[in-house]
Amino acid sequence: MYGGTVRFAVEGLSLERLLNQCVDTGVILSDVRRPRVRVITAAVASSQFKHIKALAKKYDWKLTVRKVTGLPRLRDFAWRRAALAAGVIVFLAVAWYMCNCVWSIQIHGAGPYLGEVRRALLENEITPGRFSMNIDVEELRALLSRRLSGLAWVSVSLDGVRLKVYCVQGAPRAESDLSDQPRDIYASRDGVIESMRVAAGAARVKQGDAVRKGQLLIKGEERGWGGSTNPVAARGEAIARVWYTAEAIVPMAEIASVPDGEPISRKVFVTPWGEWSPDPAPDFDGAQAVDAQARAVLIGAVLPLWVRLEEYAPVALESRPRAEEDVKQEAALAALRLAREAAGLDKPIIDKWVEYSIIDNSSESGMNPGIKAHLTLEVLENIAK
Amino acid sequence: MRKGKRRTIRHAQQLGLPEDVVLGLPRLVLHGNSSMTLENHHGALEYGSTRIRMRTGLGTLTILGSDLSLARMGRHDMMLRGEIQTICFDGAPETGAAGSRCRADKER
């Protein structure tokens, strides 16, 4: 029974009267037993137990409560252990509150507007620890869209204890695209034309032509009736294979630390409020590097106290030669990364090739002798500007 | 049974009406010999682990058995559990073994 039941025993004479009185007053008894002539045990809903008490008092029966189950038992338990019950209630309340706060704010895709987005959130007092039920995400989204005109699209959502802000930056059209004044389109860099798409004007190059930077690609004129030509604002795109180059130098040797002294152990007690150690901090020679390893040992599951064991060892720095292939590979990867950053990460790559050269003197790189990777990246790009 | 009640029973039978509803007669459902449901009772006269006597519209209903207990006791219905051996009404023809037991029980 949801509201709980009370199992009781009634002792006295003429106990059939109890059954009949219960029948008359609408009290429903269950599991009625008569272990002895003068004793009846039964169970009744806790809400109806007061009638049993009244009957027992009226007929001078001895009433004994044997067992209480359900919510009344929980209530009695909580009443007897008020501190525990209060602690549980406080814990549940705090847990609920903590689960309804924003503890992490994630901003994606804002790019150069990241600071502006953060400032807007800060001005609206949206910081970690803010109660999430007080955050109107739709209003916040509208505010960011209104305030940051450079963003084409903004989404704000609450995901548990995380506030996620997704932004897409707008790509403003060039002012020349917006103008209707007659104009031509020129190549923005050297390349080989792969495809031409002309929306307005007349193409002056075709697929396979090698063009130089500044060369006319689309003429801003169109042929009219009678052989006349009308000036127009040229529009279109010229997809061409273009090249980006990048260089990276990686030294042939690496610096490694080799222990050359007696290691020293140190024990540090760490709490969230500070740390303390009975051992003094090691005092090493400034010319020697120090290698430290820390290991955290948890003391107890409740106390916020850790013991960190630190191992200090004096080391010497020495130069070790590296395998040439490894150095070449590292230099090529670094050059590729630089070239891709220069070309733009969204450009499709057609081809790439690397040339290596050995740097002997340190004057060029300012470092030890190394390998220079010269990488050329071929990508497809619209060069019509 | 009174004459008027007998006539009412006859009329109910002629009209095809359930007698327990029309006259408030007891309705017994026996599940093997381990439990029994009784509806339309008027209260308990005696309750023990071997003998239960209930007031009904047909008189006193006596149930004999062992380990008898009331699983549920409501205003108009009750459910009995235990090993039921004999069920009889006061005024029923007291023939056979059950009748003898009831008769002996009544004389006690």
Coordinates of C-alpha atoms in Angstrom, one line a residue:
Chain A
M1 CA 0.0 0.0 0.0
Y2 CA 1.5 3.3 -1.0
G3 CA 0.5 5.2 2.1
G4 CA 1.9 2.5 4.3
T5 CA 0.3 -0.1 6.5
V6 CA 0.3 -0.7 10.2
R7 CA 0.3 -4.2 11.6
F8 CA -1.2 -4.4 15.1
A9 CA -2.4 -6.7 17.7
V10 CA -5.5 -6.3 19.8
E11 CA -5.9 -8.2 23.0
G12 CA -9.1 -8.4 25.0
L13 CA -12.6 -10.0 25.1
S14 CA -15.2 -10.2 22.4
L15 CA -12.8 -9.4 19.6
E16 CA -15.4 -10.3 17.0
R17 CA -16.7 -6.9 17.9
L18 CA -13.6 -5.4 16.4
L19 CA -14.2 -7.0 13.1
N20 CA -17.9 -5.9 13.1
Q21 CA -17.0 -2.3 14.1
C22 CA -14.4 -2.1 11.4
V23 CA -17.0 -3.4 8.9
D24 CA -19.5 -0.8 10.1
T25 CA -17.0 2.1 9.9
G26 CA -15.6 1.1 6.6
V27 CA -12.2 0.1 7.9
I28 CA -10.7 -2.6 5.7
L29 CA -8.6 -5.1 7.5
S30 CA -6.2 -7.5 5.9
D31 CA -4.3 -10.6 7.0
V32 CA -6.4 -11.0 10.1
R33 CA -5.2 -13.8 12.4
R34 CA -6.2 -15.1 15.8
P35 CA -3.1 -16.7 17.3
R36 CA -4.9 -16.9 20.7
V37 CA -8.5 -16.7 21.8
R38 CA -8.0 -13.2 23.3
V39 CA -5.6 -11.9 20.6
I40 CA -6.3 -10.8 17.0
T41 CA -3.5 -9.5 14.7
A42 CA -4.3 -7.6 11.6
A43 CA -3.0 -5.0 9.2
V44 CA -4.7 -1.8 8.3
A45 CA -3.9 1.2 6.1
S46 CA -2.1 3.8 8.2
S47 CA -4.7 6.4 7.4
Q48 CA -7.4 4.1 9.1
F49 CA -5.3 3.2 12.1
K50 CA -6.9 6.0 14.1
H51 CA -10.2 4.2 14.0
I52 CA -8.6 1.1 15.4
K53 CA -7.1 3.2 18.2
A54 CA -10.5 4.7 18.9
L55 CA -12.1 1.3 19.0
A56 CA -9.4 -0.1 21.3
K57 CA -9.9 2.8 23.6
K58 CA -13.7 2.5 23.6
Y59 CA -13.8 -1.2 24.4
D60 CA -10.7 -1.2 26.6
W61 CA -8.6 -3.5 24.4
K62 CA -4.9 -3.5 24.6
L63 CA -3.5 -2.3 21.3
T64 CA 0.0 -3.0 20.3
V65 CA 1.7 -1.8 17.1
R66 CA 3.7 -4.6 15.6
K67 CA 5.1 -3.2 12.4
V68 CA 4.8 0.0 10.4
T69 CA 5.7 0.0 6.7
G70 CA 5.6 2.5 3.8
L71 CA 5.8 6.3 4.1
P72 CA 4.8 6.5 7.8
R73 CA 7.8 4.3 8.7
L74 CA 10.1 6.6 6.7
R75 CA 8.5 9.6 8.4
D76 CA 9.1 8.1 11.8
F77 CA 12.7 7.2 10.9
A78 CA 13.3 10.8 9.7
W79 CA 11.7 12.2 12.8
R80 CA 14.0 10.1 15.1
R81 CA 17.1 11.0 13.1
A82 CA 16.4 14.6 12.3
A83 CA 20.0 15.6 11.6
L84 CA 20.4 12.8 9.1
A85 CA 17.2 13.6 7.4
A86 CA 18.1 17.3 7.3
G87 CA 21.5 16.3 5.8
V88 CA 19.9 14.2 3.1
I89 CA 17.5 17.0 2.3
V90 CA 20.3 19.6 2.1
F91 CA 22.4 17.2 0.0
L92 CA 19.6 16.6 -2.4
A93 CA 18.9 20.3 -2.6
V94 CA 22.6 21.1 -3.2
A95 CA 22.9 18.4 -5.8
W96 CA 19.9 19.6 -7.5
Y97 CA 21.2 23.2 -7.5
M98 CA 24.6 22.1 -8.7
C99 CA 23.0 20.1 -11.5
N100 CA 21.1 23.2 -12.6
C101 CA 24.0 25.5 -12.8
V102 CA 26.2 26.3 -15.8
W103 CA 29.7 25.2 -15.0
S104 CA 31.2 25.3 -18.5
I105 CA 30.7 27.8 -21.3
Q106 CA 31.8 26.4 -24.7
I107 CA 32.1 28.8 -27.6
H108 CA 32.7 27.3 -31.0
G109 CA 33.4 28.9 -34.4
A110 CA 33.6 32.5 -33.1
G111 CA 37.1 33.1 -34.5
P112 CA 38.0 36.7 -34.1
Y113 CA 34.7 37.4 -32.4
L114 CA 35.5 35.1 -29.5
G115 CA 36.4 38.0 -27.2
E116 CA 33.3 39.9 -28.2
V117 CA 31.1 36.9 -27.5
R118 CA 32.8 36.4 -24.1
R119 CA 32.3 40.1 -23.3
A120 CA 28.6 39.9 -24.2
L121 CA 28.1 36.8 -22.0
L122 CA 30.0 38.5 -19.2
E123 CA 27.9 41.7 -19.4
N124 CA 24.8 39.5 -19.1
E125 CA 26.3 37.9 -16.0
I126 CA 26.5 34.5 -17.7
T127 CA 29.5 33.0 -16.0
P128 CA 30.2 29.6 -14.6
G129 CA 28.0 29.1 -11.5
R130 CA 25.0 30.9 -13.0
F131 CA 21.7 29.2 -12.3
S132 CA 20.7 27.8 -15.7
M133 CA 16.9 28.3 -15.2
N134 CA 17.5 32.0 -15.2
I135 CA 19.1 31.9 -18.6
D136 CA 16.9 32.5 -21.6
V137 CA 18.8 30.9 -24.4
E138 CA 16.6 32.3 -27.1
E139 CA 17.0 35.9 -25.8
L140 CA 20.7 35.3 -25.5
R141 CA 20.9 34.1 -29.1
A142 CA 19.0 37.1 -30.3
L143 CA 21.3 39.4 -28.3
L144 CA 24.4 37.9 -29.8
S145 CA 23.0 37.9 -33.3
R146 CA 22.1 41.6 -32.9
R147 CA 25.3 42.6 -31.3
L148 CA 27.8 40.7 -33.5
S149 CA 27.0 41.7 -37.0
G150 CA 30.0 39.8 -38.2
L151 CA 28.4 36.5 -37.3
A152 CA 26.1 34.9 -39.9
W153 CA 24.5 32.5 -37.5
V154 CA 24.5 32.0 -33.8
S155 CA 23.1 29.1 -31.7
V156 CA 22.9 29.0 -27.9
S157 CA 21.9 25.8 -26.1
L158 CA 22.1 24.3 -22.7
D159 CA 23.4 20.8 -22.5
G160 CA 23.3 19.7 -18.9
V161 CA 25.7 22.0 -17.0
R162 CA 27.3 23.2 -20.3
L163 CA 26.3 26.3 -22.2
K164 CA 27.2 25.9 -25.8
V165 CA 27.5 28.8 -28.2
Y166 CA 27.9 27.9 -31.8
C167 CA 28.8 30.7 -34.3
V168 CA 29.3 30.8 -38.0
Q169 CA 31.2 33.8 -39.3
G170 CA 29.8 35.7 -42.1
A171 CA 31.8 36.2 -45.3
P172 CA 31.1 39.8 -46.4
R173 CA 31.1 40.3 -50.1
A174 CA 33.7 42.4 -51.6
E175 CA 32.7 46.0 -52.2
S176 CA 33.5 45.6 -55.9
D177 CA 30.9 42.8 -56.1
L178 CA 28.3 45.1 -54.7
S179 CA 29.1 47.8 -57.2
D180 CA 27.3 48.0 -60.5
Q181 CA 30.0 50.2 -62.0
P182 CA 31.7 48.8 -65.1
R183 CA 34.9 47.0 -64.2
D184 CA 37.2 44.1 -65.2
I185 CA 38.4 41.1 -63.2
Y186 CA 42.1 40.4 -62.9
A187 CA 44.1 37.5 -61.6
S188 CA 45.0 37.8 -57.9
R189 CA 48.0 35.4 -58.3
D190 CA 49.9 33.2 -60.8
G191 CA 48.3 30.0 -61.8
V192 CA 47.0 27.7 -64.5
I193 CA 43.3 28.0 -65.3
E194 CA 41.3 24.9 -64.5
S195 CA 37.8 26.3 -65.1
M196 CA 36.1 29.6 -65.9
R197 CA 32.5 30.6 -64.9
V198 CA 31.5 34.0 -66.2
A199 CA 28.3 35.6 -64.9
A200 CA 28.8 39.0 -66.5
G201 CA 31.4 40.2 -69.0
A202 CA 33.6 38.3 -71.5
A203 CA 36.2 35.8 -70.6
R204 CA 39.7 36.6 -71.8
V205 CA 41.4 33.3 -70.8
K206 CA 40.4 29.7 -71.2
Q207 CA 41.1 26.4 -69.5
G208 CA 44.7 25.5 -69.5
D209 CA 46.0 29.0 -69.9
A210 CA 48.8 30.0 -67.6
V211 CA 48.1 33.4 -66.1
R212 CA 50.2 35.9 -64.2
K213 CA 49.2 38.0 -61.3
G214 CA 47.3 41.1 -62.5
Q215 CA 46.4 39.6 -65.9
L216 CA 42.9 40.3 -67.2
L217 CA 40.6 37.4 -66.8
I218 CA 37.1 38.7 -67.5
K219 CA 36.6 41.9 -69.5
G220 CA 33.7 44.1 -68.3
E221 CA 31.9 44.4 -71.6
E222 CA 29.2 42.6 -73.4
R223 CA 28.3 42.5 -77.0
G224 CA 25.0 44.2 -77.8
W225 CA 22.8 44.4 -80.9
G226 CA 24.4 45.6 -84.0
G227 CA 28.0 44.7 -82.9
S228 CA 28.2 47.4 -80.3
T229 CA 29.7 46.6 -76.9
N230 CA 28.2 47.7 -73.6
P231 CA 30.3 48.2 -70.5
V232 CA 29.2 46.0 -67.5
A233 CA 30.5 45.0 -64.1
A234 CA 32.3 41.8 -64.7
R235 CA 31.3 38.9 -62.5
G236 CA 32.5 35.3 -62.4
E237 CA 35.1 33.0 -61.0
A238 CA 38.3 31.6 -62.3
I239 CA 39.4 28.4 -60.6
A240 CA 43.1 27.9 -61.1
R241 CA 45.9 25.7 -59.9
V242 CA 48.1 27.9 -57.7
W243 CA 51.2 27.2 -55.6
Y244 CA 52.2 28.0 -52.1
T245 CA 55.6 27.4 -50.7
A246 CA 56.9 27.1 -47.2
E247 CA 60.1 26.3 -45.5
A248 CA 61.0 24.6 -42.2
I249 CA 64.4 23.9 -40.7
V250 CA 64.8 21.1 -38.1
P251 CA 68.1 20.6 -36.4
M252 CA 70.0 17.3 -36.8
A253 CA 70.6 16.9 -33.1
E254 CA 68.3 17.0 -30.1
I255 CA 69.0 18.0 -26.5
A256 CA 68.5 15.2 -24.0
S257 CA 68.9 15.2 -20.2
V258 CA 71.0 12.5 -18.6
P259 CA 71.0 12.0 -14.8
D260 CA 74.4 12.5 -13.4
G261 CA 73.9 12.8 -9.7
E262 CA 72.3 11.3 -6.6
P263 CA 68.5 11.6 -6.8
I264 CA 66.6 13.3 -3.9
S265 CA 63.2 12.3 -2.7
R266 CA 60.8 14.9 -1.2
K267 CA 57.4 14.4 0.3
V268 CA 54.8 17.2 0.0
F269 CA 51.4 17.4 1.7
V270 CA 48.9 19.0 -0.6
T271 CA 45.5 20.4 0.3
P272 CA 43.2 22.6 -1.9
W273 CA 44.4 25.6 0.2
G274 CA 48.1 25.1 0.0
E275 CA 50.9 22.6 0.4
W276 CA 53.6 21.9 3.0
S277 CA 56.6 19.7 3.1
P278 CA 58.8 18.6 6.0
D279 CA 61.8 18.3 3.6
P280 CA 63.6 21.3 2.4
A281 CA 63.5 22.2 -1.3
P282 CA 66.6 20.8 -3.1
D283 CA 69.2 23.4 -4.0
F284 CA 70.9 22.4 -7.2
D285 CA 73.6 24.0 -9.2
G286 CA 72.2 26.5 -11.7
A287 CA 74.1 24.9 -14.5
Q288 CA 72.4 21.6 -13.9
A289 CA 68.8 20.9 -15.0
V290 CA 66.4 19.4 -12.5
D291 CA 64.1 16.6 -13.3
A292 CA 61.1 16.2 -11.1
Q293 CA 58.5 13.5 -11.0
A294 CA 55.4 13.8 -8.9
R295 CA 53.1 11.0 -7.7
A296 CA 49.8 11.8 -5.9
V297 CA 48.7 9.4 -3.2
L298 CA 45.1 9.8 -2.0
I299 CA 44.7 9.6 1.8
G300 CA 41.1 8.6 2.5
A301 CA 38.2 9.1 0.3
V302 CA 36.8 12.0 2.3
L303 CA 39.7 14.2 3.4
P304 CA 40.9 16.6 0.7
L305 CA 44.5 15.7 1.5
W306 CA 47.1 14.3 -0.8
V307 CA 50.7 13.3 -0.5
R308 CA 52.9 14.1 -3.4
L309 CA 56.2 12.2 -3.7
E310 CA 58.7 14.2 -5.7
E311 CA 61.9 12.7 -7.1
Y312 CA 64.6 15.2 -8.0
A313 CA 67.7 14.2 -10.0
P314 CA 70.4 16.4 -11.3
V315 CA 70.9 15.9 -14.9
A316 CA 73.3 17.0 -17.6
L317 CA 72.2 18.2 -21.0
E318 CA 73.8 16.5 -24.0
S319 CA 73.3 16.7 -27.7
R320 CA 72.3 13.5 -29.5
P321 CA 72.3 13.1 -33.2
R322 CA 69.0 12.1 -34.8
A323 CA 68.2 9.9 -37.7
E324 CA 68.2 11.8 -41.0
E325 CA 64.9 10.3 -42.2
D326 CA 63.2 11.3 -38.9
V327 CA 64.5 14.9 -39.3
K328 CA 63.4 15.1 -42.9
Q329 CA 59.9 13.8 -42.1
E330 CA 59.5 16.3 -39.2
A331 CA 60.7 19.2 -41.4
A332 CA 58.4 18.2 -44.2
L333 CA 55.4 18.0 -41.8
A334 CA 56.2 21.4 -40.4
A335 CA 56.6 22.9 -43.9
L336 CA 53.3 21.4 -45.0
R337 CA 51.5 22.9 -42.0
L338 CA 52.9 26.3 -42.7
A339 CA 51.9 26.0 -46.4
R340 CA 48.4 24.9 -45.6
E341 CA 48.0 27.8 -43.2
A342 CA 49.1 30.2 -45.9
A343 CA 46.8 28.6 -48.5
G344 CA 43.8 28.3 -46.3
L345 CA 42.8 25.0 -44.8
D346 CA 39.6 24.8 -46.9
K347 CA 41.4 24.7 -50.3
P348 CA 41.5 21.3 -52.0
I349 CA 45.1 20.1 -52.4
I350 CA 46.1 18.9 -55.9
D351 CA 49.7 18.0 -55.3
K352 CA 52.7 18.7 -53.1
W353 CA 56.5 18.1 -53.3
V354 CA 59.4 18.7 -51.0
E355 CA 63.0 19.5 -51.6
Y356 CA 65.5 19.0 -48.8
S357 CA 68.8 20.7 -48.2
I358 CA 71.3 20.4 -45.5
I359 CA 72.2 23.5 -43.5
D360 CA 75.8 23.2 -42.2
N361 CA 76.5 26.6 -40.6
S362 CA 74.3 27.9 -37.9
S363 CA 74.3 31.4 -39.2
E364 CA 71.2 30.9 -41.4
S365 CA 69.0 29.1 -38.9
G366 CA 70.6 30.3 -35.7
M367 CA 70.7 26.7 -34.5
N368 CA 72.8 23.6 -34.9
P369 CA 73.2 22.1 -38.3
G370 CA 69.9 20.8 -39.6
I371 CA 67.8 20.0 -42.6
K372 CA 65.7 22.5 -44.5
A373 CA 62.5 21.3 -46.1
H374 CA 61.2 23.4 -49.0
L375 CA 57.6 22.4 -49.7
T376 CA 55.5 23.5 -52.6
L377 CA 51.8 23.0 -52.3
E378 CA 49.5 23.0 -55.3
V379 CA 45.9 23.8 -54.6
L380 CA 42.7 24.9 -56.4
E381 CA 41.7 28.5 -55.8
N382 CA 39.5 31.2 -57.3
I383 CA 41.9 33.8 -58.5
A384 CA 39.3 36.2 -60.0
K385 CA 39.4 39.3 -57.9
Chain B
M1 CA -37.1 -18.5 5.6
R2 CA -40.0 -16.1 5.8
K3 CA -42.8 -16.4 3.4
G4 CA -42.4 -13.0 1.9
K5 CA -38.7 -13.6 1.2
R6 CA -39.4 -16.9 -0.4
R7 CA -41.9 -15.2 -2.7
T8 CA -39.4 -12.5 -3.6
I9 CA -36.8 -15.2 -4.4
R10 CA -39.4 -16.8 -6.7
H11 CA -40.2 -13.6 -8.4
A12 CA -36.5 -12.8 -8.9
Q13 CA -36.0 -16.3 -10.4
Q14 CA -38.9 -15.8 -12.7
L15 CA -37.5 -12.4 -13.9
G16 CA -34.0 -13.9 -14.2
L17 CA -32.5 -11.4 -11.8
P18 CA -29.5 -12.4 -9.7
E19 CA -30.8 -13.2 -6.2
D20 CA -27.7 -12.0 -4.4
V21 CA -28.2 -8.5 -5.8
V22 CA -31.9 -8.3 -5.3
L23 CA -32.1 -9.8 -1.9
G24 CA -28.6 -9.3 -0.6
L25 CA -28.1 -13.0 -0.2
P26 CA -24.6 -14.2 0.5
R27 CA -22.4 -15.0 -2.5
L28 CA -19.7 -17.6 -1.8
V29 CA -16.8 -18.4 -4.1
L30 CA -14.7 -21.3 -3.1
H31 CA -11.2 -21.8 -4.5
G32 CA -10.5 -25.4 -3.9
N33 CA -10.4 -25.8 -0.1
S34 CA -7.7 -23.2 0.5
S35 CA -9.5 -20.0 0.2
M36 CA -13.0 -18.6 0.0
T37 CA -14.6 -15.3 -0.8
L38 CA -17.8 -14.2 0.8
E39 CA -19.8 -11.2 -0.3
N40 CA -22.8 -9.7 1.3
H41 CA -22.0 -10.7 4.8
H42 CA -23.4 -8.8 7.8
G43 CA -20.5 -9.2 10.2
A44 CA -18.7 -11.8 12.2
L45 CA -20.2 -13.7 15.1
E46 CA -17.1 -15.7 15.9
Y47 CA -13.7 -15.8 14.6
G48 CA -11.0 -18.3 15.3
S49 CA -8.4 -20.3 13.6
T50 CA -10.6 -23.4 13.3
R51 CA -14.1 -21.9 13.2
I52 CA -15.6 -18.8 11.8
R53 CA -19.2 -17.9 12.0
M54 CA -20.6 -15.1 9.8
R55 CA -23.9 -13.4 9.8
T56 CA -25.6 -13.4 6.4
G57 CA -28.9 -12.8 4.8
L58 CA -29.6 -16.5 5.0
G59 CA -28.7 -16.9 8.6
T60 CA -25.4 -17.8 10.2
L61 CA -22.7 -19.2 8.0
T62 CA -20.3 -21.5 9.7
I63 CA -16.9 -22.4 8.3
L64 CA -14.9 -25.1 9.9
G65 CA -11.3 -25.8 9.1
S66 CA -7.7 -25.3 10.3
D67 CA -5.3 -22.4 10.1
L68 CA -8.1 -20.1 9.1
S69 CA -7.3 -16.5 8.7
L70 CA -9.0 -13.5 7.1
A71 CA -6.9 -12.2 4.3
R72 CA -9.2 -9.3 3.9
M73 CA -12.2 -8.0 5.7
G74 CA -14.2 -5.3 4.0
R75 CA -17.7 -3.8 4.6
H76 CA -19.5 -6.2 2.3
D77 CA -16.9 -8.8 1.4
M78 CA -14.2 -10.9 3.0
M79 CA -11.6 -13.3 1.9
L80 CA -10.7 -16.3 4.0
R81 CA -7.6 -18.4 3.8
G82 CA -6.7 -21.7 5.4
E83 CA -7.8 -25.3 5.1
I84 CA -11.5 -25.3 4.7
Q85 CA -13.3 -28.5 5.7
T86 CA -16.9 -27.6 6.2
I87 CA -19.3 -24.8 5.2
C88 CA -22.9 -24.8 6.4
F89 CA -25.8 -22.5 7.1
D90 CA -28.0 -22.6 10.1
G91 CA -31.3 -24.2 9.0
A92 CA -29.7 -26.2 6.2
P93 CA -30.6 -29.9 6.1
E94 CA -28.2 -31.5 8.5
T95 CA -27.5 -34.7 6.7
G96 CA -24.3 -36.4 5.7
A97 CA -20.9 -36.0 7.3
A98 CA -20.8 -32.2 6.9
G99 CA -24.2 -31.9 8.4
S100 CA -23.1 -34.0 11.3
R101 CA -20.1 -31.8 11.9
C102 CA -22.2 -28.6 11.8
R103 CA -24.8 -30.1 14.1
A104 CA -22.1 -31.3 16.5
D105 CA -20.5 -27.9 16.3
K106 CA -23.8 -26.1 17.0
E107 CA -24.5 -28.3 20.0
R108 CA -21.1 -27.4 21.4

